PDB file of C-alpha atoms in Angstrom:
ATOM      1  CA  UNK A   1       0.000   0.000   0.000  1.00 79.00           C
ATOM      2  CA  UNK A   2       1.142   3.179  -1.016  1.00 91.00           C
ATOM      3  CA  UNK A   3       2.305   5.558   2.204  1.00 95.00           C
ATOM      4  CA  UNK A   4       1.553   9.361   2.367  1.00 97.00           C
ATOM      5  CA  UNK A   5       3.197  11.348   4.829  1.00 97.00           C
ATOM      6  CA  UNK A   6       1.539  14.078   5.777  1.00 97.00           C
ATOM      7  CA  UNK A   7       2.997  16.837   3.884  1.00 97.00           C
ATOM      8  CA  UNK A   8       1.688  14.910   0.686  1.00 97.00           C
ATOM      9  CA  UNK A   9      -1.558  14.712   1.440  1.00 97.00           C
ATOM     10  CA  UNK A  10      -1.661  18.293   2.332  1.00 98.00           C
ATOM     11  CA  UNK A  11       0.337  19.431  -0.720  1.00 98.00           C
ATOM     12  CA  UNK A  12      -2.201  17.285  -2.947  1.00 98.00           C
ATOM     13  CA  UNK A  13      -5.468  18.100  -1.090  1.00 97.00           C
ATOM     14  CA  UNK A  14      -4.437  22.073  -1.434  1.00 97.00           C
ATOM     15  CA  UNK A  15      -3.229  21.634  -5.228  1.00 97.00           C
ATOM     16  CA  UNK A  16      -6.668  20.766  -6.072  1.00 97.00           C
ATOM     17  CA  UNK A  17      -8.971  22.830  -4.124  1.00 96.00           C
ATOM     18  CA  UNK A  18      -7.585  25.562  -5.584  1.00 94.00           C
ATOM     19  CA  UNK A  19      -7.413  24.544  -9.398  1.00 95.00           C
ATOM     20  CA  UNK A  20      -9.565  25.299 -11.842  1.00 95.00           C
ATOM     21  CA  UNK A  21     -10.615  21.834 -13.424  1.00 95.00           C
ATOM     22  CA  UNK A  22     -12.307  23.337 -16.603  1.00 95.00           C
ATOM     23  CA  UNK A  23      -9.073  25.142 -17.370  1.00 96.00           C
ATOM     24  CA  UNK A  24      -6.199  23.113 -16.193  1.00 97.00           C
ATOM     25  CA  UNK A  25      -8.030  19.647 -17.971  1.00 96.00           C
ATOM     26  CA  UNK A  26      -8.552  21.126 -21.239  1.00 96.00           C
ATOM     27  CA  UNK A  27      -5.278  22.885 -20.946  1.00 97.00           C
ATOM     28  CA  UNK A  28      -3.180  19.717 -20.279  1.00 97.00           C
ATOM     29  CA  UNK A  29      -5.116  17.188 -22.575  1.00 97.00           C
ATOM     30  CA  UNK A  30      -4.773  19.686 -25.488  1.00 97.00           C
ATOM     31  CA  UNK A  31      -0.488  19.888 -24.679  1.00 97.00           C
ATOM     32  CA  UNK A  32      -0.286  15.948 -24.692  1.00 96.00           C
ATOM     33  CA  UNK A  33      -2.231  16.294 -28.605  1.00 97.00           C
ATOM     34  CA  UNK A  34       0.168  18.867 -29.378  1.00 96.00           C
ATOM     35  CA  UNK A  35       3.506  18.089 -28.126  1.00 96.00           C
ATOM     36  CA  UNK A  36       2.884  14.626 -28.668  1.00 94.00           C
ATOM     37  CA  UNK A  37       0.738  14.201 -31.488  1.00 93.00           C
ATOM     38  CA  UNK A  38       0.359  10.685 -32.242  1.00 91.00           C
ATOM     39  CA  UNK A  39      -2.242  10.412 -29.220  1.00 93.00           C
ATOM     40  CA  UNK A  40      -4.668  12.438 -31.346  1.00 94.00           C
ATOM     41  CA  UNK A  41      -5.723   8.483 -32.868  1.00 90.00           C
ATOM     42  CA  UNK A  42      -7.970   8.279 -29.572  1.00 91.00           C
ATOM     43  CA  UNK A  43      -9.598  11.097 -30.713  1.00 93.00           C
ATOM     44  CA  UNK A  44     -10.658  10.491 -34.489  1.00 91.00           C
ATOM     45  CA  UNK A  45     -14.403  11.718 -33.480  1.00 94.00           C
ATOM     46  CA  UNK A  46     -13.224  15.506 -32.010  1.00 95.00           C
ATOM     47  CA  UNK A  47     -13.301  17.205 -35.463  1.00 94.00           C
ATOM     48  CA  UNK A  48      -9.999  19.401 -36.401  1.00 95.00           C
ATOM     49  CA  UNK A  49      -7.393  18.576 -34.449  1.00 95.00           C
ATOM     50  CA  UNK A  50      -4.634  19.896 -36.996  1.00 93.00           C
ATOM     51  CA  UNK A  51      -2.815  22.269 -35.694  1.00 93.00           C
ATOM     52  CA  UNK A  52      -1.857  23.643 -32.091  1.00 94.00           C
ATOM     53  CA  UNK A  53      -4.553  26.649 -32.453  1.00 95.00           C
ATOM     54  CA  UNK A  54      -6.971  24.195 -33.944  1.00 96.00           C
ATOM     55  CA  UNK A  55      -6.547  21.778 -31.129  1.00 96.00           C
ATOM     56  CA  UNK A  56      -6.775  24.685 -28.420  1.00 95.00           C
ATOM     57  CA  UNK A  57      -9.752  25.890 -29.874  1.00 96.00           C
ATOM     58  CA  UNK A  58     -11.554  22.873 -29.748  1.00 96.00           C
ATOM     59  CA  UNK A  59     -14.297  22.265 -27.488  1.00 96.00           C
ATOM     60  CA  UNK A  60     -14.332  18.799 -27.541  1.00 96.00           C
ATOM     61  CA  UNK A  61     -11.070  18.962 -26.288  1.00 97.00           C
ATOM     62  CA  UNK A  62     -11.603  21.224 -23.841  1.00 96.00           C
ATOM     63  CA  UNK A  63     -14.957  18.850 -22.601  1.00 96.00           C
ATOM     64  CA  UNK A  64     -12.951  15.946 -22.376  1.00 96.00           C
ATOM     65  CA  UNK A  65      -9.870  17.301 -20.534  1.00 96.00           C
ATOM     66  CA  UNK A  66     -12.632  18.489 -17.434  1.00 96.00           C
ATOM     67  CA  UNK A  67     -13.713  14.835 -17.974  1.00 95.00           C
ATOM     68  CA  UNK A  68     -10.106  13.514 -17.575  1.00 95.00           C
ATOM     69  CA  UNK A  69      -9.696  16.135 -14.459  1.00 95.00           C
ATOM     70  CA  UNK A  70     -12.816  15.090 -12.577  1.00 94.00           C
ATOM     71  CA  UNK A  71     -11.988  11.155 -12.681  1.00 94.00           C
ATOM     72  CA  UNK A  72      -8.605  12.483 -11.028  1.00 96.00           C
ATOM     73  CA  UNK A  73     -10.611  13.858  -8.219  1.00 94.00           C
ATOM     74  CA  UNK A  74     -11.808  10.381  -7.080  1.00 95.00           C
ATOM     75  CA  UNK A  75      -8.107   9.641  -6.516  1.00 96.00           C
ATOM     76  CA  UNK A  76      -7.675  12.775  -4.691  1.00 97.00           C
ATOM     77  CA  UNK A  77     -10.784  12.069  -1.843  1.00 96.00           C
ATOM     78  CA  UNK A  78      -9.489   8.269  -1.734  1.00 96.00           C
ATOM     79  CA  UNK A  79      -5.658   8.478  -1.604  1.00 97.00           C
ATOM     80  CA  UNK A  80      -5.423   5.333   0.583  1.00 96.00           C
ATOM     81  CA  UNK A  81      -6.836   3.049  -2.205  1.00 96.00           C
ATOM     82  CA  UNK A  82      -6.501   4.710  -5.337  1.00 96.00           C
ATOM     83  CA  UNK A  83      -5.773   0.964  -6.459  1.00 94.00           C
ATOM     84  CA  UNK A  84      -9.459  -0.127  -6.096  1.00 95.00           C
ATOM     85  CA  UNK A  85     -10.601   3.218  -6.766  1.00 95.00           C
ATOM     86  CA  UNK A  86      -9.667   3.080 -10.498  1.00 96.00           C
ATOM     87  CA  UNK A  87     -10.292  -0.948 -11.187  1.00 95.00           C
ATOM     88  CA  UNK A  88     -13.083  -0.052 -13.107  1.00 95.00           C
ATOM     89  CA  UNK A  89     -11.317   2.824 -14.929  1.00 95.00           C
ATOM     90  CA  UNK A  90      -8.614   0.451 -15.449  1.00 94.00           C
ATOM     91  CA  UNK A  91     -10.528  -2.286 -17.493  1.00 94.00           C
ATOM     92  CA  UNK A  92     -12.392   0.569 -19.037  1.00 94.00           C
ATOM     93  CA  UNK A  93      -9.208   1.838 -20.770  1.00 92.00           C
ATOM     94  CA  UNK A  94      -7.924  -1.364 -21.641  1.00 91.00           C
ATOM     95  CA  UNK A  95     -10.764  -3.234 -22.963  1.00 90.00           C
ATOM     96  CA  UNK A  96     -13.117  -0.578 -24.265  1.00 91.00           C
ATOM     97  CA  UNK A  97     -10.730   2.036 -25.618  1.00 90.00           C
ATOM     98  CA  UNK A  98      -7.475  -0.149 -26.113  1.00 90.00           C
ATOM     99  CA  UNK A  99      -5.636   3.271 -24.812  1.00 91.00           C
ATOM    100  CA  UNK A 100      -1.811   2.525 -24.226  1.00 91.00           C
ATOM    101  CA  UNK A 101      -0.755   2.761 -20.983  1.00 90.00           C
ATOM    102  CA  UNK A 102       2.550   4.639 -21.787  1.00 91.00           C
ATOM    103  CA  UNK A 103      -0.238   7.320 -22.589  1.00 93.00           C
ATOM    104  CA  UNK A 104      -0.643   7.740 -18.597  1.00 94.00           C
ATOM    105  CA  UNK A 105       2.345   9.086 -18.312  1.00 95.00           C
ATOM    106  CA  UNK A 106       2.453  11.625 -21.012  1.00 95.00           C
ATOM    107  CA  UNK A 107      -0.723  12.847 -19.824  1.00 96.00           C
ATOM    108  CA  UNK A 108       0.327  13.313 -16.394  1.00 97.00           C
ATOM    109  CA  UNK A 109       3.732  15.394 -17.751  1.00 97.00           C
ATOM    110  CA  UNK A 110       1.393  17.736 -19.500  1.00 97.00           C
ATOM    111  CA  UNK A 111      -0.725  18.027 -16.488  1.00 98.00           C
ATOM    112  CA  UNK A 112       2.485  18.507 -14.340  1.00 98.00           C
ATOM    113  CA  UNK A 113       3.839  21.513 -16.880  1.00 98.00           C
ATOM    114  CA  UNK A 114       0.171  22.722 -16.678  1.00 97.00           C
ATOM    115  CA  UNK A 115      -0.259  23.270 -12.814  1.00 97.00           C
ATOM    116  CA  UNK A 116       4.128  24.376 -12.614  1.00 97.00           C
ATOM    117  CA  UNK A 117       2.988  27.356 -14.939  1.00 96.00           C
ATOM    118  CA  UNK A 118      -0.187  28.013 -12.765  1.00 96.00           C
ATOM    119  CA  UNK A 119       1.591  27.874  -9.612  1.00 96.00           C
ATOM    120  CA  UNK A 120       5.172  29.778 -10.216  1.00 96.00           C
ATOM    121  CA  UNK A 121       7.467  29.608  -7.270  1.00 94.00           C
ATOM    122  CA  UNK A 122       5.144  27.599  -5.442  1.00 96.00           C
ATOM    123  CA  UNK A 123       5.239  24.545  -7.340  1.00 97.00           C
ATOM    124  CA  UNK A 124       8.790  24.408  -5.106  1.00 97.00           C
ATOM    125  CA  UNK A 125      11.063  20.909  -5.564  1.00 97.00           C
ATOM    126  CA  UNK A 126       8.953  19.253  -2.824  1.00 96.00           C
ATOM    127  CA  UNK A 127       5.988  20.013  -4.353  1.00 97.00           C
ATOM    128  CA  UNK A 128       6.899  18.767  -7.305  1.00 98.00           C
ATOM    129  CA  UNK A 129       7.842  15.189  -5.856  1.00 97.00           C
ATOM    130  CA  UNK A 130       4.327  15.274  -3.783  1.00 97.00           C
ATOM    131  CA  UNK A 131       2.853  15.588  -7.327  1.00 98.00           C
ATOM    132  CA  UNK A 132       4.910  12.848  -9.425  1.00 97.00           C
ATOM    133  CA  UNK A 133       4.325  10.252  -7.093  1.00 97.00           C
ATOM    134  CA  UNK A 134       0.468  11.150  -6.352  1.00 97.00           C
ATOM    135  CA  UNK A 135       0.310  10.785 -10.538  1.00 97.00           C
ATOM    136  CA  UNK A 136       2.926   8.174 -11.233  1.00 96.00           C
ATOM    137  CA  UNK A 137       0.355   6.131  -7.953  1.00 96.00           C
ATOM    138  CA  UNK A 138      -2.287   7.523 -10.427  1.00 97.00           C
ATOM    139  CA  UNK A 139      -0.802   6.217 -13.479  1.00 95.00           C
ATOM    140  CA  UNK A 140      -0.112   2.716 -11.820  1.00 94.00           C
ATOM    141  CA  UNK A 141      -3.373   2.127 -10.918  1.00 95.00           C
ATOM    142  CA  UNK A 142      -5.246   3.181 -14.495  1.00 95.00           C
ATOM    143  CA  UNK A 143      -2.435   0.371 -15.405  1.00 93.00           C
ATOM    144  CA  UNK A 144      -3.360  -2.552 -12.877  1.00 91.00           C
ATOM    145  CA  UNK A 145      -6.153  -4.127 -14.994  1.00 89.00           C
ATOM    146  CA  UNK A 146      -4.245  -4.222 -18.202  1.00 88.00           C
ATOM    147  CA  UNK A 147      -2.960  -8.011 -17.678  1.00 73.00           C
TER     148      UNK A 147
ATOM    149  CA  UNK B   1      19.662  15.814 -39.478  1.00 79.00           C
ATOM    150  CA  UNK B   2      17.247  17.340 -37.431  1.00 91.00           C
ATOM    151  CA  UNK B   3      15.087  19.736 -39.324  1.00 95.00           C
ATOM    152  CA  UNK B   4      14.422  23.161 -37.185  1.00 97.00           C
ATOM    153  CA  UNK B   5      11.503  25.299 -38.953  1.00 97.00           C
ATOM    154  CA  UNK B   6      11.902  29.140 -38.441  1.00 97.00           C
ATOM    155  CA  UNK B   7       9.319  28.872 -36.076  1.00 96.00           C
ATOM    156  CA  UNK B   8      11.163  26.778 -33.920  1.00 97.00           C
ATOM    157  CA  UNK B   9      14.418  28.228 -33.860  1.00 97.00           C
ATOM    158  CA  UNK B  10      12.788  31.760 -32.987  1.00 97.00           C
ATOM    159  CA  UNK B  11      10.706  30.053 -30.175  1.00 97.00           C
ATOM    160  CA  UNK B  12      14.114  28.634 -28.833  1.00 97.00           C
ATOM    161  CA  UNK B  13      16.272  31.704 -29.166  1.00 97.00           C
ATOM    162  CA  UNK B  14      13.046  33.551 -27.386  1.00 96.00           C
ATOM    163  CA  UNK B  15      13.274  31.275 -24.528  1.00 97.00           C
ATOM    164  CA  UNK B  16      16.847  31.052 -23.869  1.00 97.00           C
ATOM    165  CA  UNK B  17      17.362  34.548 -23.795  1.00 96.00           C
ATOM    166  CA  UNK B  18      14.888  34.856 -21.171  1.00 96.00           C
ATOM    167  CA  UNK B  19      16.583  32.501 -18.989  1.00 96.00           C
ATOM    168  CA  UNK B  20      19.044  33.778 -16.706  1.00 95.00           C
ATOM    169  CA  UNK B  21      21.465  30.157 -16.572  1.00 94.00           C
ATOM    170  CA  UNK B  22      23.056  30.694 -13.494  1.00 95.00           C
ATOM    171  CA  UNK B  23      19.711  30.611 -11.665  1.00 95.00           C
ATOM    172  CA  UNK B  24      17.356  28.406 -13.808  1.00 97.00           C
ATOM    173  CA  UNK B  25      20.911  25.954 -13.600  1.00 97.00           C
ATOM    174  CA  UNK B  26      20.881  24.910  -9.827  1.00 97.00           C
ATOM    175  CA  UNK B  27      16.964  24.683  -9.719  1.00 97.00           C
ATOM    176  CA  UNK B  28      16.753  22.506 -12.196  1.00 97.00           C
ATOM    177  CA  UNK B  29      19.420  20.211 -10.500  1.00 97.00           C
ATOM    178  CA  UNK B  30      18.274  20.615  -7.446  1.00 97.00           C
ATOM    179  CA  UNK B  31      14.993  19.284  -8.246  1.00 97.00           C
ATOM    180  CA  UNK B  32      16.327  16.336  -9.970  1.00 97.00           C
ATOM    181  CA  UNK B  33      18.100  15.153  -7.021  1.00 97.00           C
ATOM    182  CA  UNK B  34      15.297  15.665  -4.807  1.00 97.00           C
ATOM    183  CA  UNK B  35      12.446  14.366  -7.038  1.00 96.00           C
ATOM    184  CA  UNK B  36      14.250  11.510  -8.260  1.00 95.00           C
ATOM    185  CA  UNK B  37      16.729  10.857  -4.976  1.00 93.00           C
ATOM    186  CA  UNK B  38      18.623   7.797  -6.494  1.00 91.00           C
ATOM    187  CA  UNK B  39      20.531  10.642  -8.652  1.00 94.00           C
ATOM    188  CA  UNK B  40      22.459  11.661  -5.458  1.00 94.00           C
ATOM    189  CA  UNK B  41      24.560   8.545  -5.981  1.00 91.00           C
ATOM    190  CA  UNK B  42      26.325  10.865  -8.938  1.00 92.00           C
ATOM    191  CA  UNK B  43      27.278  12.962  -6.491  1.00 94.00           C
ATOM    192  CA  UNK B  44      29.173  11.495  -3.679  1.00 92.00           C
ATOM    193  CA  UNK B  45      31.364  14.585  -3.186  1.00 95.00           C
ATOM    194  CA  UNK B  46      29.375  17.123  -2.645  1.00 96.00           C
ATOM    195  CA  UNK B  47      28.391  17.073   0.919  1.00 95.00           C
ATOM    196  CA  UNK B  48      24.971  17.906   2.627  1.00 95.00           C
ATOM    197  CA  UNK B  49      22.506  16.224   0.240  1.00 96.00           C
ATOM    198  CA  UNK B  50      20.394  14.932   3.169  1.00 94.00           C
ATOM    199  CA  UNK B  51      17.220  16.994   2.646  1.00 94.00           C
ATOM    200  CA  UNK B  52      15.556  19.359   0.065  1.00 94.00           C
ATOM    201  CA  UNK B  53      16.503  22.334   1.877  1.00 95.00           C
ATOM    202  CA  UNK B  54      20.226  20.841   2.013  1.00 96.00           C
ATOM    203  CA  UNK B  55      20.265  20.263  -1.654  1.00 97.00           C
ATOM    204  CA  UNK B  56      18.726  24.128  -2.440  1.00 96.00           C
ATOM    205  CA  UNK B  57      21.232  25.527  -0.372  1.00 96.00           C
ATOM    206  CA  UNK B  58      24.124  24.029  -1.372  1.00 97.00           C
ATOM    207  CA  UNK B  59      27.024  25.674  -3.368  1.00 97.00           C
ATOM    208  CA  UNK B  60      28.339  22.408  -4.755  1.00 97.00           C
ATOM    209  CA  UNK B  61      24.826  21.620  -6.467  1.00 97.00           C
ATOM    210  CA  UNK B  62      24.508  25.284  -7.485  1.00 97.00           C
ATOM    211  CA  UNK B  63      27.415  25.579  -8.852  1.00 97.00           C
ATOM    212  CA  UNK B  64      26.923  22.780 -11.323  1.00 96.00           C
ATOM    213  CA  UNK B  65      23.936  23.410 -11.858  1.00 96.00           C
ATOM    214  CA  UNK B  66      25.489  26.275 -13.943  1.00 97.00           C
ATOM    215  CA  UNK B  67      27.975  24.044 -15.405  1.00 95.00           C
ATOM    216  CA  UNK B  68      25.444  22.155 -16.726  1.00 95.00           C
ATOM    217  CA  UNK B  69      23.165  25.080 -17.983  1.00 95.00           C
ATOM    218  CA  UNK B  70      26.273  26.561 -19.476  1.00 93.00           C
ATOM    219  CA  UNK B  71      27.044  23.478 -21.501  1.00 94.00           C
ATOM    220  CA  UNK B  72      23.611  23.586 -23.066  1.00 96.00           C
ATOM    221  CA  UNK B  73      23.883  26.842 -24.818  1.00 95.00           C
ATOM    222  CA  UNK B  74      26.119  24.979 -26.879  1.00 95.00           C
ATOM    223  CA  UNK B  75      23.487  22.928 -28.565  1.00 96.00           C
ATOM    224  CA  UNK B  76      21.053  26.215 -28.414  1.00 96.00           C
ATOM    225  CA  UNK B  77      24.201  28.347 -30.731  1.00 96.00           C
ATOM    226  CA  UNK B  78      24.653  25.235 -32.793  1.00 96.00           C
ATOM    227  CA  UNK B  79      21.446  23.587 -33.395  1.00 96.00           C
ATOM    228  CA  UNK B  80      22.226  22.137 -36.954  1.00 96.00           C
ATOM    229  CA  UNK B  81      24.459  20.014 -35.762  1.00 96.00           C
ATOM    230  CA  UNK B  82      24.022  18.992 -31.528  1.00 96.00           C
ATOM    231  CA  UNK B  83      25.137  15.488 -32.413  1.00 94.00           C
ATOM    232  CA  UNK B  84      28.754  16.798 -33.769  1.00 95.00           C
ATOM    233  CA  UNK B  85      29.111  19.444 -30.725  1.00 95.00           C
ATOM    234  CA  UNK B  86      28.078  16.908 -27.828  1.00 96.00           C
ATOM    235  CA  UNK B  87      30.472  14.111 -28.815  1.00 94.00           C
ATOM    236  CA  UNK B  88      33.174  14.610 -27.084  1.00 95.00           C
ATOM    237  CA  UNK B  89      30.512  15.229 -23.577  1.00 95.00           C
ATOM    238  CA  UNK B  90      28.482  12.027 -24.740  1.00 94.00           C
ATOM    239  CA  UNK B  91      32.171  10.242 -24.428  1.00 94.00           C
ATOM    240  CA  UNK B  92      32.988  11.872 -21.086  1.00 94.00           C
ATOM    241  CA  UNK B  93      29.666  11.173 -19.465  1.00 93.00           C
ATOM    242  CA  UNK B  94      29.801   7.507 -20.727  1.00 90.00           C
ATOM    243  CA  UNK B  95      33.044   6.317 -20.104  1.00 89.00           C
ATOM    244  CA  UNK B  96      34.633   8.504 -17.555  1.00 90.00           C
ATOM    245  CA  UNK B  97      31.293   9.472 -15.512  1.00 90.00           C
ATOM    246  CA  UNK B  98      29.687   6.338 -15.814  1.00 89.00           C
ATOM    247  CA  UNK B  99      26.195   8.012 -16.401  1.00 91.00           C
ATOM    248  CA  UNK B 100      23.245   5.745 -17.029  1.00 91.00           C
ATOM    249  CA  UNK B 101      21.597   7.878 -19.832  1.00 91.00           C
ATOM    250  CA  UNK B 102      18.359   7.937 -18.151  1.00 91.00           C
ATOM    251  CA  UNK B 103      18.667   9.987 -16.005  1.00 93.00           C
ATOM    252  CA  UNK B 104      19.651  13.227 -19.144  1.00 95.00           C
ATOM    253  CA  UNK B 105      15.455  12.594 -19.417  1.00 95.00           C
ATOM    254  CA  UNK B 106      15.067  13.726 -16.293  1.00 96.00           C
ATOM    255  CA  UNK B 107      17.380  16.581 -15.869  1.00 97.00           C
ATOM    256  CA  UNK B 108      15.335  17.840 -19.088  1.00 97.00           C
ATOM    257  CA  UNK B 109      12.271  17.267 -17.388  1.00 97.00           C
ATOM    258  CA  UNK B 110      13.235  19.324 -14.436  1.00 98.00           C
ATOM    259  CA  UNK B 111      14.428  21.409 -16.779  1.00 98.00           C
ATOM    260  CA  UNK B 112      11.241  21.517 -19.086  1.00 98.00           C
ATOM    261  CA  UNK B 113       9.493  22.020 -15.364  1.00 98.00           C
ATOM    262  CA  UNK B 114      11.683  25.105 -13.972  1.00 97.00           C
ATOM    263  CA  UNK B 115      10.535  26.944 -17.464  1.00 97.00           C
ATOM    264  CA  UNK B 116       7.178  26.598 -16.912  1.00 97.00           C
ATOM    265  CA  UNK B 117       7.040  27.869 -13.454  1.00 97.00           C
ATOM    266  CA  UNK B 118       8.935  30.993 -14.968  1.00 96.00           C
ATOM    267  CA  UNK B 119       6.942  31.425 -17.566  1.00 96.00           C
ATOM    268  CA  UNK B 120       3.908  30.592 -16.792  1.00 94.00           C
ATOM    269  CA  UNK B 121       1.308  31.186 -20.024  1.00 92.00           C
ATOM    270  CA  UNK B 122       4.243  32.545 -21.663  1.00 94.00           C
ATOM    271  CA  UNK B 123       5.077  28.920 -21.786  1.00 96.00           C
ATOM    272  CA  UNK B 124       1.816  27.722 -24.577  1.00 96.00           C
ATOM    273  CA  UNK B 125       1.648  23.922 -25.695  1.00 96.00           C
ATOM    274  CA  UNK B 126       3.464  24.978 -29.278  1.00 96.00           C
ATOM    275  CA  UNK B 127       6.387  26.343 -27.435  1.00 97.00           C
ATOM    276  CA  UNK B 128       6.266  23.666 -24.981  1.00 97.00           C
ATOM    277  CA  UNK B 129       6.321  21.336 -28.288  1.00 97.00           C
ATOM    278  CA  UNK B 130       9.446  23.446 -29.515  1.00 97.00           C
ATOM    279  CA  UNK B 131      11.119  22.733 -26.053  1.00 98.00           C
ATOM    280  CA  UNK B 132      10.204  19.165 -25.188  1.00 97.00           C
ATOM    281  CA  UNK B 133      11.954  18.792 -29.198  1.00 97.00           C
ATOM    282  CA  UNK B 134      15.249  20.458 -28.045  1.00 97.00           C
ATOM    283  CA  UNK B 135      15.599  18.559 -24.902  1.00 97.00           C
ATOM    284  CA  UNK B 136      15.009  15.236 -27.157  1.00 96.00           C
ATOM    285  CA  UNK B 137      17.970  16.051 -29.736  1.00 97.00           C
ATOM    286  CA  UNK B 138      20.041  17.243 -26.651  1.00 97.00           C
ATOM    287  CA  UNK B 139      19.233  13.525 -24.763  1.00 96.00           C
ATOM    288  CA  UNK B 140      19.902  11.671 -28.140  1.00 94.00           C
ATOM    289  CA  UNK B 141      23.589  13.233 -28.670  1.00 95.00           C
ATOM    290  CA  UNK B 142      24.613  12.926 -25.192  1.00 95.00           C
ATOM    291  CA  UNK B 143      23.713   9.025 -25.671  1.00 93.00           C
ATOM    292  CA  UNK B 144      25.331   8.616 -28.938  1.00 91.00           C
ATOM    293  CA  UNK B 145      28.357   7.583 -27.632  1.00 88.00           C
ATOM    294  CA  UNK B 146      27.174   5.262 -25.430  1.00 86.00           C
ATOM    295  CA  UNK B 147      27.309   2.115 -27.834  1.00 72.00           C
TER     296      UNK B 147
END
C-alpha cells in the first residue's frame, strides 16, 4: 500500500482545491495532442485537431480534458486506495478504448507543466515530488487491470 | 539531421534569452536530485545532500547546476548540428562518468518544469512542443556515444 506522509496529502489536497478543473483539464489534454501528437488516434471523433490553435480551440477537447480532471478527483478524496478506486477505470481503458498505458504518463507530464505554470514559485522541488508520485500512484493504478 | 523550422528556432532563441542560466541551472538540478533521490549517488562529493533544503542551499549543487546550464547553450548556438558538438561530452559522461543515460530525461524534465514555473502562459503547448523537441535532440547526442 502506497504511504503518504503528511505533507503529501496536504500538498495534494491544497493543489486541487484551488485549481480550476475546466481550465487546467482542457489545458493539459490539449499539450499531450500537441507536443505529442500521435495520441490524437484516440480522438478520431473531435473534429480538427490539426494544428496547435486548432486543437486549443476545440471544445471537444476542452470537454474531455474536465472529464479527464474530474476522474482524477476520485483519486484525490481516496488516496489510501486509489488501487481499487480506479479498477473499473482500469478495465475501461484497456478493454473498451485499447488506450496505451505509456499514454498515462504523457498525460500526467502535460498536467504537471500545466499546474508548474499556474503555480510559479510555489510549485517548489517538494511540491513537485508530492505531485509525481500522487500521478505516477495515479498512473499505476489506471495500469493494474491491463494483464 | 534534425530539421528546425523558423518557427522553432525563434521560439528557442526567445526562450533562452529569457533565462538567466546561473539561476534556472541549480533549480533545475536541485529538483532532480530531490524528485528523483537515487541521482544523489552521482554525487558522492558534494556534501549535505540529506534533505531538500540541504540540496537548495548548497554551493556544490549550485554551482553545477550552472555548469550544466552553461554546456547547453552549446546545442542552443549550434542547433544544426548537436550530435557533432556533444560528442566529445556524450564520451565523457559515458566512459569517464559512468552516467546511465536515463537519467539526461530527467534533468530535461526538471528542466522543461523550472521553465514553466517561470513562464507561466508565456510557456503555450506549441512552445512547450518546440522545447520538449530540443531537450530530445540534446538527450539523443549525449547518448550517442554510449554504444
Amino acid at each position: 500500500m502506497v504511504e503518504w506522509t503528511d505533507f503529501e496529502r496536504a500538498t495534494i489536497q491544497d493543489i486541487f482545491s484551488k485549481m480550476d478543473y475546466e481550465s487546467v483539464g482542457h489545458n493539459a489534454l490539449a499539450r499531450c495532442l500537441v507536443v505529442y501528437p500521435w495520441t490524437q488516434r484516440y480522438f478520431g471523433n473531435f473534429g480538427n485537431l490539426y494544428n496547435a490553435a486548432a486543437i486549443m480551440g476545440n471544445p471537444k477537447v476542452a470537454a474531455h480534458g474536465a472529464v479527464v480532471l474530474h476522474g482524477l478527483d476520485r483519486a484525490v478524496k481516496n488516496m489510501d486506495n486509489i488501487k481499487a478506486t480506479y479498477a473499473e477505470l482500469s478495465v475501461l481503458h484497456s478493454e473498451k478504448l485499447h488506450v496505451d498505458p505509456d499514454n498515462f504518463r504523457l498525460l500526467a507530464d502535460c498536467l504537471t507543466i500545466v499546474v508548474a505554470s499556474r503555480l510559479g514559485t510555489g510549485f517548489t522541488a517538494d511540491v513537485q515530488a508530492a505531485f509525481q508520485k500522487f500521478l505516477a500512484v495515479v498512473g499505476a493504478a489506471l495500469r493494474k487491470q491491463y494483464h | 539531421m534534425v530539421e528546425w523550422s523558423d518557427a522553432e528556432r525563434s521560439a528557442i532563441a526567445a526562450v533562452w534569452g529569457k533565462l538567466n542560466l546561473d539561476e534556472v541551472g541549480p533549480q533545475a538540478l536541485g529538483r532532480v536530485l530531490i524528485v528523483y533521490p537515487w541521482t544523489q549517488r552521482y554525487f558522492g562529493t558534494f556534501g549535505d545532500l540529506s534533505n531538500a533544503a540541504a540540496i537548495l542551499g548548497n554551493p556544490k549543487v549550485a554551482n553545477h547546476g550552472k555548469v550544466v546550464l552553461g554546456a547547453l547553450d552549446k546545442a542552443v548556438k549550434n542547433l544544426d548540428n548537436i550530435k557533432g558538438t556533444y560528442a566529445n561530452l556524450s564520451q565523457l559522461h559515458c566512459e569517464k562518468l559512468n552516467v546511465d543515460p536515463d537519467n539526461f530525461r530527467l534533468l530535461a524534465d526538471c528542466l522543461t518544469i523550472v521553465i514553466a514555473t517561470k513562464f507561466g502562459a508565456a510557456f503555450p503547448p506549441q512552445v512547450q512542443a518546440t522545447w520538449q523537441k530540443l531537450m530530445a535532440v540534446v538527450v539523443a547526442a549525449l547518448t550517442s556515444r554510449y554504444f
